[in-house]
Coordinates of C-alpha atoms and ligand atoms in Angstrom, one line a residue:
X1 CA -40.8 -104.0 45.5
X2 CA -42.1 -107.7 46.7
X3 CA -44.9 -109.8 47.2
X4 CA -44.3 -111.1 50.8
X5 CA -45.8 -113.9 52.9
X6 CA -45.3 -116.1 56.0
X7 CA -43.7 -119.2 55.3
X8 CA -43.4 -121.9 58.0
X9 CA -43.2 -119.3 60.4
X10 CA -40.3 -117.4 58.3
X11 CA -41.1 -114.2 55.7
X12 CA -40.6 -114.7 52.2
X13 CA -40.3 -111.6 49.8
X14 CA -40.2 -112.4 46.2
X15 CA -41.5 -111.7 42.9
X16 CA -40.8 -112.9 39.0
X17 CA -41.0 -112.1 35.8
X18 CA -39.1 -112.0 32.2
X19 CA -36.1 -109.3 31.5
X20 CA -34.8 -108.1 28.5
X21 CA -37.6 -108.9 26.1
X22 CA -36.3 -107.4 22.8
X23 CA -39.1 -106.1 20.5
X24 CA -38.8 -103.9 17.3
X25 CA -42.2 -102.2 16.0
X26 CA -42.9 -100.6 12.7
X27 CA -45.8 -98.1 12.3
X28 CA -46.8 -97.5 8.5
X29 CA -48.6 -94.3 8.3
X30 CA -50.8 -94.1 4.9
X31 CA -48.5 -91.5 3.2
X32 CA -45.0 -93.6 2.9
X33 CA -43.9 -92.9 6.1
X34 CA -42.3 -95.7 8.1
X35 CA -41.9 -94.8 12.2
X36 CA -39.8 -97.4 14.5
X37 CA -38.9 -98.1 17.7
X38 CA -36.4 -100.9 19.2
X39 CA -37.6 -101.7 23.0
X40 CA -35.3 -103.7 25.6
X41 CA -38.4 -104.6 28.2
X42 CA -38.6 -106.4 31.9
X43 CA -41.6 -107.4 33.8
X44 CA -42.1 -108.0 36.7
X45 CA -45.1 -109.6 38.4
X46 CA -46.2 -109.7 42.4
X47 CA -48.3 -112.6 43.1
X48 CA -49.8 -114.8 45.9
X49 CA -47.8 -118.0 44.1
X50 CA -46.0 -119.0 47.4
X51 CA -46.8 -122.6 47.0
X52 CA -44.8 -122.8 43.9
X53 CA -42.0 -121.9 46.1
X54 CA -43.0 -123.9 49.3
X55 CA -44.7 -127.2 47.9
X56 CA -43.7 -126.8 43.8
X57 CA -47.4 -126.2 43.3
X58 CA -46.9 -124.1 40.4
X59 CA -51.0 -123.6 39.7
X60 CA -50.8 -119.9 40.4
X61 CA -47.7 -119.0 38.3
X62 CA -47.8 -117.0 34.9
X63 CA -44.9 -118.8 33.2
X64 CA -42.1 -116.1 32.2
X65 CA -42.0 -117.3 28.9
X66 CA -46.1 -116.4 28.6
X67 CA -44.6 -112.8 29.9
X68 CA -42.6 -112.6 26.5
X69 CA -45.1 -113.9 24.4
X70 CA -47.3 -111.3 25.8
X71 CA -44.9 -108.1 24.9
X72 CA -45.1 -109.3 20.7
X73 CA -48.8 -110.0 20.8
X74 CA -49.4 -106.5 23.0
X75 CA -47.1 -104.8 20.0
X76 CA -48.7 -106.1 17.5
X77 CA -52.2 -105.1 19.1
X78 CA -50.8 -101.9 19.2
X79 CA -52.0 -100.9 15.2
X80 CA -50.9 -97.1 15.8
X81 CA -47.8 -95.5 17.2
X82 CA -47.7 -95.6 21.0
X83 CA -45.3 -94.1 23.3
X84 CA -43.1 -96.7 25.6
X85 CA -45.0 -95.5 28.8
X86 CA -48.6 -96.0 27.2
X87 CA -47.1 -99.4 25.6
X88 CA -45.6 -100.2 29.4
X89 CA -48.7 -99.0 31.0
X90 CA -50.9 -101.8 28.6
X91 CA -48.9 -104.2 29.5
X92 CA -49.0 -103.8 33.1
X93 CA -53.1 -103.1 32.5
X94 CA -53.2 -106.6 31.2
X95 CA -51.1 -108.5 33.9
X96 CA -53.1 -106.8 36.4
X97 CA -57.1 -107.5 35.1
X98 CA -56.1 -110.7 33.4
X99 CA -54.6 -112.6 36.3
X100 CA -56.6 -113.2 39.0
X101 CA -53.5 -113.7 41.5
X102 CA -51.2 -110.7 39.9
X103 CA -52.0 -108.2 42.4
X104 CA -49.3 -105.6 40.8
X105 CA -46.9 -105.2 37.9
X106 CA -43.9 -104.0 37.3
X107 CA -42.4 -102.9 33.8
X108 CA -39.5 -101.0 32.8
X109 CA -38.6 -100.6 29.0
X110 CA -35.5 -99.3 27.8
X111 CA -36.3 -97.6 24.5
X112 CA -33.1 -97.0 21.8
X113 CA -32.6 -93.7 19.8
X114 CA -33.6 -94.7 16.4
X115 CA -33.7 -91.1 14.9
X116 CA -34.6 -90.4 11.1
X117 CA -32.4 -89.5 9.0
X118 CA -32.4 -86.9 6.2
X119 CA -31.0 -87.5 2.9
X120 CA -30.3 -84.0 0.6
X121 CA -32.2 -81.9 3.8
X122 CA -35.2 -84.2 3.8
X123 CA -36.3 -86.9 6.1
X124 CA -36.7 -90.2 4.9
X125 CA -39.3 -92.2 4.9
X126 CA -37.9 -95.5 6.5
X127 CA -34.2 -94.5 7.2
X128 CA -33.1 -94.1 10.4
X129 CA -29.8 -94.0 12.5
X130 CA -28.7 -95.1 16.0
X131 CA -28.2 -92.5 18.6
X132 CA -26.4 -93.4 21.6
X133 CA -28.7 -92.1 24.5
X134 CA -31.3 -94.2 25.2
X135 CA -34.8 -93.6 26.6
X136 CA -36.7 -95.6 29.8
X137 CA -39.7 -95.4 31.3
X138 CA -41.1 -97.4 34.2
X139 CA -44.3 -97.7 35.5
X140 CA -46.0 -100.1 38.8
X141 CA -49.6 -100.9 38.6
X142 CA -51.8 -102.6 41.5
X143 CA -54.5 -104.5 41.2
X144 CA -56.5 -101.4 42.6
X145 CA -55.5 -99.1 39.5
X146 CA -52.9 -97.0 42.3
X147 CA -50.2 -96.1 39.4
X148 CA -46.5 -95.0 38.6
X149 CA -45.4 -94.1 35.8
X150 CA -41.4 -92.1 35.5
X151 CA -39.6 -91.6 32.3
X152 CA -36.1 -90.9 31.9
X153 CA -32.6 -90.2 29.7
X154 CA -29.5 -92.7 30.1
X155 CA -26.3 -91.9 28.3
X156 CA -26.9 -88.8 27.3
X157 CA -23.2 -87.4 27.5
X158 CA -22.9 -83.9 27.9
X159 CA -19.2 -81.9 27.5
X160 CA -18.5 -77.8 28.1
X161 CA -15.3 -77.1 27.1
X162 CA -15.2 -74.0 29.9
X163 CA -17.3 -71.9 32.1
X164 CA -16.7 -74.3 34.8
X165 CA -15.1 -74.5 37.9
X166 CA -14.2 -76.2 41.4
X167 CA -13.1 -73.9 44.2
X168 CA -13.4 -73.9 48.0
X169 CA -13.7 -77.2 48.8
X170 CA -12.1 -79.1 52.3
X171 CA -8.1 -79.0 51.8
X172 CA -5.7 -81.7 54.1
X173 CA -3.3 -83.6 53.7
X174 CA -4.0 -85.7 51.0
X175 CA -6.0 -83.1 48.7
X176 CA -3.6 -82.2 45.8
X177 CA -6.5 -81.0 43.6
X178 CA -5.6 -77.6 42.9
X179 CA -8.4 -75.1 42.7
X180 CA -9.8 -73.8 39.8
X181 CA -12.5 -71.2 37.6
X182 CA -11.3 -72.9 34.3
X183 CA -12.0 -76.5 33.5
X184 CA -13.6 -79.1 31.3
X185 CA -16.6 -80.2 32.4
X186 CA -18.0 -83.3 30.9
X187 CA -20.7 -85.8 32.3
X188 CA -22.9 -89.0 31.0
X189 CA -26.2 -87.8 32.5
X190 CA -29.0 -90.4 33.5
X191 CA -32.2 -88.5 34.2
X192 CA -35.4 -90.5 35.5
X193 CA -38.6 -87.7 36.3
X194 CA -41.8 -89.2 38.1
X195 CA -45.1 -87.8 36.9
X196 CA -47.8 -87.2 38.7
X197 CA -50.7 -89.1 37.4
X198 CA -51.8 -92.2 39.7
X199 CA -54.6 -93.6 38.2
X200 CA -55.3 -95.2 34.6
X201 CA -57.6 -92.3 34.1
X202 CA -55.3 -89.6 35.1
X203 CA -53.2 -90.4 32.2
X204 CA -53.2 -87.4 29.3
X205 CA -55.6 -88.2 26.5
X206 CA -53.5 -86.6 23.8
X207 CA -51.6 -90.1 22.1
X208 CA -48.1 -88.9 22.1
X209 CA -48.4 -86.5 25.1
X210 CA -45.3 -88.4 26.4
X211 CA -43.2 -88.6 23.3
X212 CA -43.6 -84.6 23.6
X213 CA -43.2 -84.2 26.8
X214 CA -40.1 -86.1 27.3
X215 CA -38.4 -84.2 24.2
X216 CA -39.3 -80.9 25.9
X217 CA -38.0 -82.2 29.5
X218 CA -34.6 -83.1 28.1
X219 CA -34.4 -80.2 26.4
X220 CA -34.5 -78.3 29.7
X221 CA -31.9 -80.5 30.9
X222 CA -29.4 -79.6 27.9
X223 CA -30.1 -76.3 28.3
X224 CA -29.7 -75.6 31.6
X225 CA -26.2 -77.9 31.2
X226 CA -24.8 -75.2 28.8
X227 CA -26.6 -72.1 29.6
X228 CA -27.6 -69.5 27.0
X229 CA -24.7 -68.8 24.0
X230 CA -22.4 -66.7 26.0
X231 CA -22.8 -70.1 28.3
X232 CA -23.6 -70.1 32.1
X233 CA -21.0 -70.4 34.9
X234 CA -21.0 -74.2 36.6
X235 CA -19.3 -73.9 40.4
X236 CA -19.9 -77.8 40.9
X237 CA -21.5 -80.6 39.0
X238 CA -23.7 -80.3 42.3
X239 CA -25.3 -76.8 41.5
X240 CA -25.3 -77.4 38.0
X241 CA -27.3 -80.7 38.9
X242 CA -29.5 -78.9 41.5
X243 CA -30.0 -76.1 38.5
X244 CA -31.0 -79.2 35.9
X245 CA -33.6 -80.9 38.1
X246 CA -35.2 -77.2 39.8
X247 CA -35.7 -76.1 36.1
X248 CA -37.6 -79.2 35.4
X249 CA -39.8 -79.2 38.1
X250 CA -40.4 -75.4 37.7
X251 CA -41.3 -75.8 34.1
X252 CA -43.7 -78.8 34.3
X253 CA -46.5 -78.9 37.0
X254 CA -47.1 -82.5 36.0
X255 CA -43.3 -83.9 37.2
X256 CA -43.5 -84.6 40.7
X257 CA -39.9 -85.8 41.1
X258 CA -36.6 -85.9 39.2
X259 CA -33.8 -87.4 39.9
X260 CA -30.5 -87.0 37.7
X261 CA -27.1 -89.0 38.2
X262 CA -23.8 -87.0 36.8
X263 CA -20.8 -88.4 36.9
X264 CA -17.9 -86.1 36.5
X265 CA -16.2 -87.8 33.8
X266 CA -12.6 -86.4 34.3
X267 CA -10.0 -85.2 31.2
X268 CA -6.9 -84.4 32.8
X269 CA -4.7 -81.8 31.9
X270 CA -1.9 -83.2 29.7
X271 CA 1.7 -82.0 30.6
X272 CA 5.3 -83.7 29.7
X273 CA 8.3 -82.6 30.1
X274 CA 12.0 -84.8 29.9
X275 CA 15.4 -83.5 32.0
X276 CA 16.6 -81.5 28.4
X277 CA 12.6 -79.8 27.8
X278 CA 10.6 -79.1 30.5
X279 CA 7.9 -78.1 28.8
X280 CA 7.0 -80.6 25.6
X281 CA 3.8 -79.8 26.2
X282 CA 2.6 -77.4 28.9
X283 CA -1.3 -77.5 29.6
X284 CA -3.2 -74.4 28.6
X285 CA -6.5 -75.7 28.9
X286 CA -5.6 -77.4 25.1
X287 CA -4.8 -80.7 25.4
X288 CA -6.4 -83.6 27.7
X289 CA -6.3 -86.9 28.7
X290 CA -9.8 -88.5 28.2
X291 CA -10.9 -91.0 30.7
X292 CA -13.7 -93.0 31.9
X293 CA -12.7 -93.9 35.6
X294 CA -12.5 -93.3 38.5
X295 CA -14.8 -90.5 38.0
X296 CA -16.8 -88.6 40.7
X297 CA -20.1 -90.3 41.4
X298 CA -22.8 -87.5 41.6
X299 CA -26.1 -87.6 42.2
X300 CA -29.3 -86.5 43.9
X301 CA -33.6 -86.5 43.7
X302 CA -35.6 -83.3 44.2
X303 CA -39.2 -83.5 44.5
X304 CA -41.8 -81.6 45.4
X305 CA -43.0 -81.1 49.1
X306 CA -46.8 -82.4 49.9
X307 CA -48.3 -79.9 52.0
X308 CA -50.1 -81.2 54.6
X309 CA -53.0 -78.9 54.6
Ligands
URC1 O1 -17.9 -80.5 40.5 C1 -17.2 -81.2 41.3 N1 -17.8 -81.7 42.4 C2 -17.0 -82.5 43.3 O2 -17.6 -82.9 44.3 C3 -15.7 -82.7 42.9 N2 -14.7 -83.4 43.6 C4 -13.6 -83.3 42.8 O3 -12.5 -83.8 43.0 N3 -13.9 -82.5 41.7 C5 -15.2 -82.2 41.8 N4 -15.9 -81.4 40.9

C-alpha cells in the first residue's frame, strides 16, 4: 500500500514510517500477579507530504522518531492488559484522527511468546519463559474508519514422526524421489487469518476477545496438523495445508481469510555403507539427517467467496 501523487508530470508512490519499535509492558493485576508482553512494532503512515519529497518542505511530515515516541506513551496509556491488535488498532486510531494529513495507517506488531512458568505445578506470579513462535497481527486504518485487522502464528514448528506420505506425483527424467506412504513430515508453519470486522465499531467488546480467539484458532491448526491420537493420514503438505486453513474458516464465522505458509522442512533418510559393510546403517524410518534447506516452499490463501446477491 502507497500514498500516490503526480509529480512534475511523473507518479510518485510512497509512504513512511518507523520499524522495529521495541516495547516491553507490564500489567500488575491487584492480587500479585505480574502479566508481560515484548512487542517488535512498524508503522506506517500514508500522507499527502509530497513536498517534502519534491521541494524539502517537510511542514506535513510526522517525524519517524515522533512515531516511536508515540508506541511508549500509547503503552503506557494503556493502564490494563490489551491484546496486540487492540494495542495496533489505538495506535493506528491516533495517527489517523490526530493528523490532519495521515489519511491511513499501517501497523504490524510482532508479539514474542513470553509464557508463565510454573514452579512445583503452580504459575508464578512474574516468571515467565521464551517460547520460540511468535505472534503478529496487522491492521490498516483510513481516515474514513474502513478497517483491517489479521492476526497470525510465525515459527510455530510442527514434526509427525509418520502417518504421512508423497505418492503419485509427475515422474521424468530427473525425478529420483522415490514414492512413499511412510515419512517424516516436519514444517515451520506461518499462519496469518483476516477477520471480518471493518469498522472501529465492529470490533468485539469483550477485552481479550483476541487473545482467546487466536489461542483457539491455533489450536485448530495443531490439531488438524496431527489428527486425533491414532493421528490422521497427510498425502501432501498441500492437503494437510488445505485441511489446516478449511478447518479454520469452518470453525470461526468471524475469519474471512487464512492464509498459512509450510515449508516441508526435509530429514533425509540416513544410510552408509563402505566396500567391507554395506549396510552400517540401513534406514528404517530411524535415523535422519536434519536440515533446514532447500526445503519445499508451500503455501496458499483460502477465503471465503462474497456472494453477489
Ligand atoms: O508434501 C509434499 N509436497 C510436495 O509438493 C513435494 N515435493 C517433494 O519433493 N516432496 C513433497 N512433499
Amino acid at each position: 500500500m502507497a500514498s500516490v501523487g503526480v509529480v512534475e508530470g511523473l507518479k510518485l508512490e510512497q509512504r513512511h514510517g518507523k520499524d522495529r519499535v521495541r516495547v516491553g509492558r507490564v500489567w500488575r493485576d491487584p492480587d500479585g500477579t505480574h502479566h508481560f508482553v515484548e512487542w517488535t512494532v512498524s508503522i506506517a503512515l500514508f500522507s499527502d507530504c509530497l513536498p517534502a519529497y519534491v521541494t524539502g518542505d517537510n511542514s506535513n511530515i510526522v517525524a519517524t522518531d515522533t512515531m516511536k515516541n508515540t508506541v511508549y506513551a500509547k503503552a503506557k496509556e494503556s493502564t490494563e492488559r490489551i491484546p496486540v491488535e487492540l494495542f495496533a488498532i489505538n495506535l493506528a486510531k491516533h495517527f489517523t484522527t490526530f493528523y490532519e494529513p495521515v489519511t491511513a495507517a499501517f501497523v504490524n506488531i510482532v508479539e514474542k511468546q513470553w509464557e508463565r512458568v510454573y514452579v512445583d505445578g503452580q504459575p508464578h506470579r512474574h516468571g515467565f519463559k521464551l517460547g520460540s513462535e511468535e505472534h503478529t497481527a496487522e491492521v490498516q486504518l483510513k481516515k474514513s474508519g474502513a478497517l483491517q485487522v489479521s492476526s497470525g502464528i510465525r515459527k510455530l514448528r510442527l514434526l509427525k514422526t509418520t502417518q504421512s506420505g508423497f505418492e503419485g506425483f509427475i515422474r521424468d527424467k530427473y525425478t529420483i524421489l522415490p514414492e512413499t506412504r511412510e515419512r517424516l513430515l516436519g514444517t515451520e508453519v506461518t499462519a496469518s487469518w483476516r477477520y471480518v470486522f471493518e469498522s472501529l465499531q465492529s470490533i468485539p467488546k469483550q477485552p481479550l476477545y483476541f487473545l482467546n480467539r487466536n489461542a483457539d484458532v491455533k489450536k485448530v491448526l495443531i490439531d488438524t496438523f496431527f489428527g486425533p491420537e491414532k493421528g490422521v493420514y497427510s498425502p501432501s503438505v498441500q492437503y494437510t495445508l488445505y485441511e489446516m486453513a478449511k478447518m479454520v474458516l469452518g470453525r470461526f464465522h468471524e475469519v474471512s481469510s487464512v492464509t498459512l505458509k509450510m515449508p516441508n522442512i526435509h530429514f533425509l533418510p540416513v544410510n552408509l555403507s563402505s566396500k567391507d559393510n554395506p549396510a552400517i546403517v540401513k534406514f528404517e524410518d530411524d535415523v535422519y539427517l536434519p536440515t533446514d534447506e532447500p526445503h519445499g516452499a508451500i503455501e496458499a490463501s483460502l477465503s471465503r467467496i462474497q456472494s453477489k446477491l
